Amino acid sequence: MSFRLPIDPRPLSVSERAVLEHILSADFSGASELRGQLDRTEVVALWGPGSASVDLLVREPVQHAVMASELVPVDAHVHDQSGEYLGELLVWADKGATLAALEFAWVTNEMPSSLPPVDQVLVTVR
């Protein structure tokens, strides 16, 4: 894992929000609460220079999710236009309650510098 690079808190970018909405559209326990946090979610750190992975902070007051794991129970596999597997997106929740990170775990030689478009992300509940 890379080191964290703190940044001035900023709103989710269009692509970060789109990917999170896509992943959280899956039907799992806590999904509704996590979706409801998106308007109060900020990016507070990058996982390294040029990284598409980010740490998140949800501003209170917010309805907390109740999940057994800190990892959202969704497989979000990323494929390019030709169908080649590029990696997966992981959504982390602090104590299973609030959005904490969006991770792009890639399997390619080059670290992705941006998130994929949602039409390249296949989402299934574990």
Coordinates of N, CA, C and O in Angstrom, one line a residue:
M1 N 0.8 -1.2 0.0 CA 0.0 0.0 0.0 C 0.9 1.2 0.0 O 2.0 1.2 0.6
S2 N 0.4 2.3 -0.6 CA 1.1 3.5 -0.7 C 1.0 4.3 0.6 O 0.2 4.0 1.5
F3 N 1.8 5.4 0.7 CA 1.6 6.3 1.8 C 0.5 7.2 1.6 O 0.1 7.4 0.4
R4 N -0.1 7.8 2.6 CA -1.2 8.7 2.5 C -0.7 10.1 2.3 O 0.2 10.5 3.0
L5 N -1.3 10.8 1.4 CA -0.9 12.2 1.2 C -2.1 13.1 1.5 O -3.0 13.2 0.8
P6 N -2.1 13.7 2.8 CA -3.2 14.5 3.2 C -3.4 15.7 2.2 O -2.4 16.3 1.7
I7 N -4.6 16.0 2.0 CA -5.0 17.2 1.2 C -6.0 18.0 1.9 O -6.6 17.6 2.9
D8 N -6.2 19.3 1.5 CA -7.3 20.1 2.0 C -8.6 19.4 1.6 O -8.7 19.0 0.5
P9 N -9.5 19.2 2.6 CA -10.7 18.4 2.3 C -11.4 19.1 1.1 O -11.5 20.3 0.9
R10 N -11.9 18.2 0.2 CA -12.6 18.7 -1.0 C -13.8 17.8 -1.3 O -13.8 16.6 -0.8
P11 N -14.8 18.3 -2.0 CA -16.0 17.4 -2.3 C -15.5 16.3 -3.2 O -14.4 16.4 -3.9
L12 N -16.3 15.3 -3.3 CA -16.1 14.2 -4.2 C -16.1 14.7 -5.7 O -16.9 15.6 -6.0
S13 N -15.1 14.2 -6.5 CA -15.2 14.6 -7.9 C -16.3 13.9 -8.6 O -17.0 13.0 -8.0
V14 N -16.6 14.3 -9.8 CA -17.7 13.7 -10.5 C -17.5 12.2 -10.7 O -18.4 11.4 -10.5
S15 N -16.3 11.8 -11.0 CA -16.0 10.4 -11.3 C -16.0 9.6 -9.9 O -16.5 8.5 -9.9
E16 N -15.5 10.2 -8.9 CA -15.5 9.5 -7.6 C -17.0 9.3 -7.1 O -17.3 8.2 -6.7
R17 N -17.8 10.3 -7.3 CA -19.2 10.1 -6.9 C -19.9 9.1 -7.8 O -20.7 8.3 -7.3
A18 N -19.7 9.1 -9.1 CA -20.3 8.2 -10.0 C -19.9 6.8 -9.6 O -20.8 5.9 -9.6
V19 N -18.7 6.5 -9.4 CA -18.2 5.2 -9.0 C -18.8 4.7 -7.7 O -19.3 3.6 -7.6
L20 N -18.8 5.6 -6.7 CA -19.4 5.2 -5.4 C -20.9 5.0 -5.5 O -21.4 4.0 -5.0
E21 N -21.6 5.8 -6.3 CA -23.1 5.6 -6.5 C -23.3 4.2 -7.2 O -24.2 3.5 -6.8
H22 N -22.5 3.9 -8.1 CA -22.6 2.7 -8.9 C -22.4 1.5 -7.9 O -23.2 0.5 -7.9
I23 N -21.3 1.5 -7.2 CA -21.0 0.4 -6.2 C -22.1 0.3 -5.2 O -22.5 -0.8 -4.8
L24 N -22.5 1.4 -4.6 CA -23.5 1.4 -3.5 C -24.9 1.2 -4.0 O -25.8 1.1 -3.2
S25 N -25.1 1.1 -5.3 CA -26.4 0.8 -5.8 C -26.7 -0.7 -5.6 O -27.9 -1.1 -5.7
A26 N -25.7 -1.5 -5.3 CA -25.9 -2.9 -5.0 C -26.8 -3.1 -3.7 O -26.8 -2.2 -2.9
D27 N -27.5 -4.2 -3.7 CA -28.4 -4.4 -2.5 C -27.7 -5.2 -1.5 O -27.6 -6.4 -1.5
F28 N -27.2 -4.5 -0.4 CA -26.5 -5.2 0.7 C -26.9 -4.4 2.0 O -27.3 -3.3 1.9
S29 N -26.8 -5.1 3.1 CA -27.1 -4.5 4.4 C -26.2 -3.3 4.6 O -25.0 -3.4 4.6
G30 N -26.8 -2.1 4.8 CA -26.0 -0.9 5.0 C -25.9 0.0 3.8 O -25.4 1.1 3.9
A31 N -26.2 -0.5 2.6 CA -26.1 0.3 1.4 C -26.8 1.6 1.4 O -26.3 2.6 1.0
S32 N -28.1 1.5 1.8 CA -28.9 2.7 1.9 C -28.3 3.8 2.7 O -28.2 5.0 2.3
E33 N -27.8 3.5 3.9 CA -27.1 4.4 4.8 C -25.9 5.0 4.1 O -25.6 6.2 4.2
L34 N -25.1 4.1 3.5 CA -23.8 4.6 2.9 C -24.2 5.5 1.7 O -23.5 6.6 1.5
R35 N -25.2 5.2 0.9 CA -25.6 6.1 -0.2 C -26.0 7.5 0.4 O -25.7 8.5 -0.2
G36 N -26.7 7.5 1.5 CA -27.2 8.7 2.1 C -26.0 9.6 2.6 O -26.2 10.7 2.9
Q37 N -24.8 9.0 2.7 CA -23.7 9.8 3.2 C -22.9 10.5 2.1 O -22.1 11.4 2.4
L38 N -23.2 10.2 0.9 CA -22.5 10.8 -0.2 C -22.5 12.3 -0.3 O -21.4 12.9 -0.6
D39 N -23.6 12.9 0.1 CA -23.6 14.4 0.0 C -22.8 15.0 1.1 O -22.5 16.2 1.0
R40 N -22.4 14.3 2.1 CA -21.6 14.8 3.2 C -20.2 14.2 3.3 O -19.5 14.3 4.2
T41 N -19.8 13.6 2.1 CA -18.5 12.9 2.1 C -17.5 13.8 1.4 O -17.7 14.4 0.3
E42 N -16.3 13.9 2.0 CA -15.2 14.7 1.4 C -14.0 13.8 1.2 O -13.8 12.8 1.9
V43 N -13.1 14.2 0.3 CA -11.8 13.5 0.1 C -10.8 14.2 1.0 O -10.7 15.5 0.9
V44 N -10.1 13.5 1.8 CA -9.1 14.1 2.7 C -7.7 13.7 2.5 O -6.8 14.3 3.1
A45 N -7.5 12.6 1.7 CA -6.1 12.2 1.4 C -6.1 11.4 0.1 O -7.0 10.7 -0.3
L46 N -4.9 11.5 -0.6 CA -4.6 10.6 -1.7 C -3.7 9.5 -1.2 O -3.0 9.6 -0.3
W47 N -3.8 8.3 -1.9 CA -2.9 7.2 -1.5 C -1.5 7.3 -2.0 O -0.7 6.4 -1.9
G48 N -1.2 8.4 -2.6 CA 0.1 8.6 -3.2 C 0.0 9.6 -4.4 O -1.1 9.9 -4.9
P49 N 1.1 10.2 -4.8 CA 1.1 11.1 -5.9 C 0.5 10.4 -7.2 O 0.9 9.3 -7.6
G50 N -0.6 11.0 -7.8 CA -1.2 10.5 -9.0 C -2.1 9.3 -8.8 O -2.6 8.8 -9.7
S51 N -2.3 8.9 -7.5 CA -3.2 7.8 -7.2 C -4.7 8.1 -7.4 O -5.1 9.2 -7.0
A52 N -5.4 7.1 -7.9 CA -6.9 7.3 -8.0 C -7.6 6.9 -6.7 O -8.7 7.2 -6.5
S53 N -6.8 6.2 -5.8 CA -7.4 5.8 -4.5 C -7.3 7.0 -3.5 O -6.3 7.7 -3.5
V54 N -8.4 7.1 -2.7 CA -8.5 8.3 -1.8 C -9.1 7.8 -0.5 O -9.8 6.9 -0.4
D55 N -8.7 8.6 0.6 CA -9.4 8.5 1.9 C -10.5 9.4 1.9 O -10.5 10.6 1.4
L56 N -11.6 9.0 2.6 CA -12.8 9.8 2.7 C -13.2 10.1 4.1 O -12.8 9.4 5.0
L57 N -13.9 11.2 4.3 CA -14.4 11.6 5.6 C -15.8 12.0 5.4 O -16.1 12.8 4.6
V58 N -16.7 11.5 6.3 CA -18.1 11.9 6.2 C -18.4 12.9 7.3 O -18.1 12.6 8.5
R59 N -18.9 14.0 7.0 CA -19.2 15.1 8.0 C -20.5 14.7 8.7 O -21.5 14.3 8.1
E60 N -20.5 14.8 10.0 CA -21.7 14.6 10.8 C -22.6 15.8 10.6 O -22.1 16.9 10.3
P61 N -23.9 15.7 10.9 CA -24.6 14.5 11.3 C -24.9 13.6 10.1 O -25.2 14.1 9.0
V62 N -24.9 12.3 10.3 CA -25.2 11.4 9.2 C -25.7 10.1 9.8 O -25.4 9.7 11.0
Q63 N -26.5 9.4 9.1 CA -27.0 8.1 9.5 C -25.9 7.1 9.3 O -25.4 6.9 8.1
H64 N -25.5 6.4 10.3 CA -24.4 5.4 10.2 C -25.0 4.1 9.7 O -26.1 3.7 10.0
A65 N -24.2 3.4 8.9 CA -24.5 2.0 8.4 C -24.1 1.1 9.5 O -23.3 1.4 10.4
V66 N -24.7 -0.1 9.5 CA -24.3 -1.2 10.4 C -23.9 -2.4 9.5 O -24.7 -3.1 9.0
M67 N -22.6 -2.6 9.4 CA -22.0 -3.7 8.6 C -21.1 -4.5 9.5 O -20.4 -3.9 10.3
A68 N -21.0 -5.7 9.2 CA -20.1 -6.6 10.0 C -18.6 -6.4 9.6 O -17.8 -6.8 10.4
S69 N -18.4 -5.8 8.5 CA -17.0 -5.7 8.0 C -16.7 -4.2 7.6 O -17.6 -3.5 7.4
E70 N -15.4 -3.9 7.6 CA -15.1 -2.6 7.2 C -15.0 -2.5 5.7 O -14.8 -1.4 5.1
L71 N -15.1 -3.6 5.0 CA -15.0 -3.6 3.5 C -16.5 -3.9 3.0 O -17.1 -4.8 3.4
V72 N -16.9 -3.0 2.2 CA -18.3 -3.1 1.6 C -18.3 -4.4 0.9 O -17.5 -4.7 0.1
P73 N -19.4 -5.2 1.1 CA -19.5 -6.6 0.6 C -19.9 -6.7 -0.9 O -20.9 -7.3 -1.3
V74 N -19.1 -6.0 -1.8 CA -19.4 -5.9 -3.2 C -18.2 -6.2 -4.0 O -17.1 -5.7 -3.6
D75 N -18.3 -7.0 -5.0 CA -17.2 -7.1 -6.0 C -17.4 -6.1 -7.1 O -18.5 -6.1 -7.7
A76 N -16.5 -5.2 -7.3 CA -16.6 -4.2 -8.4 C -15.4 -4.4 -9.3 O -14.4 -3.7 -9.1
H77 N -15.5 -5.3 -10.2 CA -14.4 -5.6 -11.1 C -14.4 -4.6 -12.3 O -15.4 -4.3 -12.9
V78 N -13.2 -4.2 -12.6 CA -13.0 -3.2 -13.7 C -12.4 -3.9 -14.9 O -11.4 -4.7 -14.8
H79 N -13.0 -3.7 -16.1 CA -12.5 -4.3 -17.3 C -12.4 -3.1 -18.3 O -13.2 -2.2 -18.3
D80 N -11.5 -3.2 -19.3 CA -11.4 -2.2 -20.3 C -12.4 -2.5 -21.4 O -13.2 -3.5 -21.3
Q81 N -12.4 -1.7 -22.4 CA -13.4 -1.8 -23.5 C -13.3 -3.2 -24.2 O -14.3 -3.7 -24.7
S82 N -12.1 -3.8 -24.2 CA -12.0 -5.1 -24.9 C -12.3 -6.3 -23.9 O -12.2 -7.4 -24.3
G83 N -12.7 -5.9 -22.7 CA -13.0 -7.0 -21.7 C -11.9 -7.5 -20.8 O -12.0 -8.3 -20.0
E84 N -10.7 -6.9 -21.0 CA -9.5 -7.3 -20.2 C -9.7 -6.8 -18.8 O -10.0 -5.7 -18.5
Y85 N -9.4 -7.7 -17.8 CA -9.5 -7.4 -16.4 C -8.4 -6.4 -16.0 O -7.2 -6.7 -16.2
L86 N -8.7 -5.3 -15.4 CA -7.8 -4.3 -15.0 C -7.6 -4.2 -13.5 O -6.6 -3.7 -13.0
G87 N -8.5 -4.7 -12.7 CA -8.5 -4.7 -11.3 C -9.9 -4.6 -10.7 O -10.8 -4.9 -11.3
E88 N -9.9 -4.1 -9.4 CA -11.2 -3.9 -8.8 C -11.2 -2.7 -7.9 O -10.2 -2.2 -7.5
L89 N -12.4 -2.2 -7.7 CA -12.6 -1.1 -6.8 C -13.1 -1.6 -5.4 O -14.0 -2.5 -5.4
L90 N -12.5 -1.1 -4.4 CA -12.9 -1.5 -3.0 C -13.4 -0.2 -2.3 O -12.8 0.8 -2.4
V91 N -14.5 -0.4 -1.6 CA -15.0 0.7 -0.7 C -14.9 0.3 0.7 O -15.4 -0.8 1.1
W92 N -14.2 1.1 1.5 CA -13.9 0.8 2.9 C -14.8 1.7 3.8 O -15.1 2.9 3.4
A93 N -15.3 1.2 4.9 CA -16.1 1.9 5.8 C -15.5 1.9 7.2 O -15.1 0.8 7.7
D94 N -15.4 3.0 7.8 CA -14.8 3.1 9.2 C -15.7 2.4 10.2 O -16.9 2.8 10.4
K95 N -15.2 1.4 10.8 CA -16.0 0.6 11.8 C -17.3 0.1 11.2 O -18.3 -0.2 11.9
G96 N -17.4 -0.1 9.8 CA -18.6 -0.5 9.2 C -19.7 0.5 9.2 O -20.8 0.1 8.9
A97 N -19.4 1.8 9.5 CA -20.5 2.7 9.7 C -20.5 3.9 8.8 O -21.5 4.3 8.3
T98 N -19.3 4.4 8.4 CA -19.2 5.6 7.5 C -18.2 5.3 6.4 O -17.2 4.6 6.7
L99 N -18.4 5.9 5.3 CA -17.4 5.8 4.2 C -16.0 6.3 4.6 O -15.9 7.4 5.2
A100 N -15.0 5.5 4.3 CA -13.7 5.8 4.8 C -12.6 5.9 3.6 O -11.7 6.6 3.7
A101 N -12.8 5.1 2.6 CA -11.8 5.1 1.5 C -12.4 4.4 0.2 O -13.3 3.6 0.3
L102 N -11.9 4.9 -0.9 CA -12.2 4.3 -2.2 C -10.9 3.9 -2.8 O -10.0 4.7 -3.0
E103 N -10.7 2.6 -3.0 CA -9.4 2.0 -3.5 C -9.6 1.4 -4.8 O -10.5 0.6 -5.1
F104 N -8.6 1.8 -5.7 CA -8.5 1.1 -7.0 C -7.3 0.2 -7.0 O -6.2 0.6 -7.0
A105 N -7.6 -1.1 -6.8 CA -6.6 -2.1 -6.7 C -6.4 -2.7 -8.1 O -7.2 -3.4 -8.7
W106 N -5.3 -2.3 -8.8 CA -5.1 -2.6 -10.2 C -4.1 -3.8 -10.3 O -3.4 -4.1 -9.4
V107 N -4.2 -4.5 -11.5 CA -3.4 -5.6 -11.7 C -2.5 -5.4 -13.0 O -1.8 -6.3 -13.5
T108 N -2.5 -4.2 -13.5 CA -1.8 -3.8 -14.7 C -0.4 -3.3 -14.3 O -0.1 -3.1 -13.1
N109 N 0.5 -3.1 -15.2 CA 1.8 -2.7 -15.0 C 1.9 -1.2 -14.5 O 2.8 -0.8 -13.8
E110 N 1.0 -0.4 -15.0 CA 0.9 1.0 -14.7 C -0.2 1.3 -13.7 O -1.3 0.8 -13.9
M111 N 0.1 2.1 -12.7 CA -0.9 2.5 -11.8 C -1.9 3.4 -12.5 O -1.5 4.3 -13.2
P112 N -3.2 3.1 -12.4 CA -4.2 4.0 -13.0 C -4.2 5.4 -12.4 O -4.1 5.5 -11.2
S113 N -4.3 6.4 -13.2 CA -4.2 7.8 -12.7 C -5.6 8.3 -12.5 O -5.8 9.4 -12.0
S114 N -6.6 7.6 -12.9 CA -8.0 8.0 -12.8 C -8.9 6.8 -12.6 O -8.5 5.7 -12.9
L115 N -10.1 7.1 -12.1 CA -11.1 6.0 -11.9 C -11.7 5.6 -13.3 O -11.8 6.5 -14.2
P116 N -12.1 4.4 -13.4 CA -12.8 4.0 -14.7 C -14.2 4.5 -14.8 O -14.8 4.8 -13.8
P117 N -14.7 4.7 -16.0 CA -16.1 5.0 -16.2 C -17.0 3.9 -15.6 O -16.5 2.7 -15.6
V118 N -18.1 4.2 -15.1 CA -19.0 3.2 -14.5 C -19.4 2.0 -15.4 O -19.6 0.9 -15.0
D119 N -19.4 2.3 -16.7 CA -19.8 1.2 -17.7 C -18.7 0.2 -17.8 O -18.9 -0.9 -18.4
Q120 N -17.5 0.4 -17.2 CA -16.4 -0.6 -17.2 C -16.3 -1.3 -15.8 O -15.4 -2.0 -15.6
V121 N -17.3 -1.0 -14.9 CA -17.3 -1.6 -13.6 C -18.4 -2.6 -13.4 O -19.6 -2.1 -13.5
L122 N -18.2 -3.9 -13.3 CA -19.2 -4.9 -13.0 C -19.4 -5.1 -11.5 O -18.4 -5.5 -10.9
V123 N -20.5 -4.8 -11.0 CA -20.8 -4.8 -9.6 C -21.7 -6.0 -9.3 O -22.7 -6.2 -9.9
T124 N -21.2 -6.8 -8.3 CA -22.0 -7.9 -7.8 C -21.8 -8.0 -6.3 O -20.8 -7.7 -5.8
V125 N -22.9 -8.4 -5.6 CA -22.8 -8.5 -4.1 C -22.2 -9.8 -3.8 O -22.5 -10.8 -4.4
R126 N -21.3 -9.8 -2.8 CA -20.6 -11.0 -2.4 C -21.6 -11.9 -1.6 O -22.4 -11.5 -0.8

